[in-house]
Amino acid sequence: IELIEEGLVKIAFPKFDKVSSKSPVFYNPKMEFNRDISVLVLQVFQKHLNQESFNIADLFSGSGIRGIRYKKEINGAKDIFLNDINPLAIEWAKFNTLENNVDLEFSQKDANIFLRENRGLFDVIDIDPFGTPSFFLDSAAYAIKKNGILCVTATDTSALCGTYKEPSIRKYNALSYKSEYCHENGIRILAGFCALTLAKYKKYIEIKFSHSSEHYMRLYFLVKKASKATDDSLKKNIGHISHCPQCLYRVTSVGLTSPVEELCPICGEKMKMAGPLWIGKLGEREFIEDMISEIDNKSLNTEKQILKLLNISLDEVDAPTTFYDIHKISKNLKISAPKQDKVIEAIKDKGYISVGTHFNLLGIKTDIDINGLKEIVKNL
Ligand code: SAM
């Protein structure tokens, strides 16, 4: 037996050699950061909700650590439902619940069946599966309450980032491509797929916070309901991003129908295209600021790391889509790379937006075009 402490809880599960989907009961210590952020997001969500308490479905509960933490660490967390298809996981989740002196509900079903049977019960649905969440989004869209929040993890980053094309087409009905900003495109493909799936139920999304960290991507979005607003949201937020692998030019276009495959207007090379994907905001300034204020009220082991992420996220939340990698541009120009902060300042001096990004610590989000940026990089 393994015993661990995380946040305000103590959790036990059968010992295993290596974190894997084959472990008898799944637990990944590296996801403490993800769980800490989830606690913070849901606490801020509770403050924004016009109700005292809310219900949470921890759809893939594993050892129970997530749901038990939610109950212990979030004011207003009322009924928490732990669901997992693995009977051994539910046995240990029950044991851990007793050990932590909390009272939760249990279910041992396929996640889709559990959601279909419990429509309208949950203010929060946490989707933390192995690999892709795509199989579960339809049921989550059906089951989630109006003004509820969906928390979605994807660990199939190679599909979302375009290592191979086919998996992204199969799972997300979207084209992906590999580039220096493929993690951003990946999270946009995931968000676009969520928005299009929810739209079937006349529901639309407002992304409160999102991040790509280590081997996974995580999205937190509010779900609202109204057919006209859903149409408007899709019209504004779904589009495509095209990229020239030769000169690094890229362009974002709005609309569900893909633009005709174009040649790069700068160098004439054939462009690559990703989409349909979410071209809207990946977070909300006020929500992130509230997360930063709330962090002092929580006792989170990964606080420093979270603050670093939240501060970069604040910088980039209103910046344009995609980012440039200074090393990639320097290689393209066959020169050695200048320092990132110098480039950021030089772009700002010319009157453009210029900020860093959590997707890549050498990345810059800016509205200057690629030729203007290359000039700056050359002259530094
Ligand atoms: N949320 C957990 C945490 O933070 O530690 C980890 C969850 S783990 C990544 C995925 C879990 O989903 C496993 O415990 C597995 O047994 C369960 N699972 C896999 N397929 C499922 C399905 N179709 N329905 C419900 N649970 C499923």
CSV table of C-alpha atoms and ligand atoms in Angstrom, one decimal, residues 21 24-28 31 34-35 58-67 83-86 89 109-112 126-131 136 155, ligand 1:
chain,number,residue,atom,x,y,z
A,21,SER,CA,-3.2,3.3,-17.1
A,24,PRO,CA,-4.6,-1.3,-10.3
A,25,VAL,CA,-5.9,2.1,-9.0
A,26,PHE,CA,-4.6,5.2,-10.9
A,27,TYR,CA,-2.7,7.9,-9.1
A,28,ASN,CA,-0.2,10.4,-10.7
A,31,MET,CA,-0.9,15.9,-11.5
A,34,ASN,CA,-3.4,20.2,-12.1
A,35,ARG,CA,-5.5,19.3,-9.0
A,58,ASP,CA,-15.6,13.7,-10.5
A,59,LEU,CA,-16.3,11.5,-13.5
A,60,PHE,CA,-13.0,9.5,-13.5
A,61,SER,CA,-12.2,9.5,-9.9
A,62,GLY,CA,-9.4,6.9,-9.6
A,63,SER,CA,-8.2,6.9,-6.0
A,64,GLY,CA,-10.8,9.6,-5.2
A,65,ILE,CA,-8.1,12.2,-4.5
A,66,ARG,CA,-9.7,14.9,-6.7
A,67,GLY,CA,-13.3,14.7,-5.4
A,83,ASN,CA,-17.5,7.8,-10.6
A,84,ASP,CA,-15.1,5.3,-12.0
A,85,ILE,CA,-15.6,2.2,-14.1
A,86,ASN,CA,-12.9,0.3,-12.2
A,89,ALA,CA,-10.8,2.3,-7.7
A,109,LYS,CA,-20.4,3.1,-14.3
A,110,ASP,CA,-19.1,4.0,-17.7
A,111,ALA,CA,-18.8,7.8,-17.6
A,112,ASN,CA,-21.3,8.3,-20.5
A,126,ASP,CA,-14.6,17.2,-14.1
A,127,ILE,CA,-13.4,15.1,-17.1
A,128,ASP,CA,-10.0,13.6,-16.4
A,129,PRO,CA,-9.7,10.5,-18.5
A,130,PHE,CA,-6.9,8.5,-20.0
A,131,GLY,CA,-6.0,10.2,-23.3
A,136,PHE,CA,-17.4,12.0,-23.2
A,155,THR,CA,-3.4,13.9,-22.5
B,1,SAM,N1,-9.0,12.0,-11.8
B,1,SAM,C1,-8.0,11.1,-11.2
B,1,SAM,C2,-6.9,11.9,-10.4
B,1,SAM,O1,-6.9,13.1,-10.4
B,1,SAM,O2,-6.1,11.2,-9.8
B,1,SAM,C3,-7.3,10.3,-12.3
B,1,SAM,C4,-8.2,9.6,-13.3
B,1,SAM,S1,-7.4,8.5,-14.3
B,1,SAM,C5,-6.5,9.6,-15.4
B,1,SAM,C6,-8.6,7.9,-15.3
B,1,SAM,C7,-9.6,7.0,-14.6
B,1,SAM,O3,-10.7,6.7,-15.5
B,1,SAM,C8,-9.1,5.6,-14.2
B,1,SAM,O4,-9.3,5.4,-12.8
B,1,SAM,C9,-10.0,4.6,-15.0
B,1,SAM,O5,-10.3,3.5,-14.2
B,1,SAM,C10,-11.2,5.4,-15.3
B,1,SAM,N2,-12.0,5.1,-16.5
B,1,SAM,C11,-11.5,4.7,-17.7
B,1,SAM,N3,-12.5,4.6,-18.6
B,1,SAM,C12,-13.6,4.9,-18.0
B,1,SAM,C13,-15.0,5.0,-18.4
B,1,SAM,N4,-15.3,4.8,-19.7
B,1,SAM,N5,-15.9,5.5,-17.5
B,1,SAM,C14,-15.5,5.7,-16.2
B,1,SAM,N6,-14.3,5.6,-15.8
B,1,SAM,C15,-13.3,5.3,-16.6
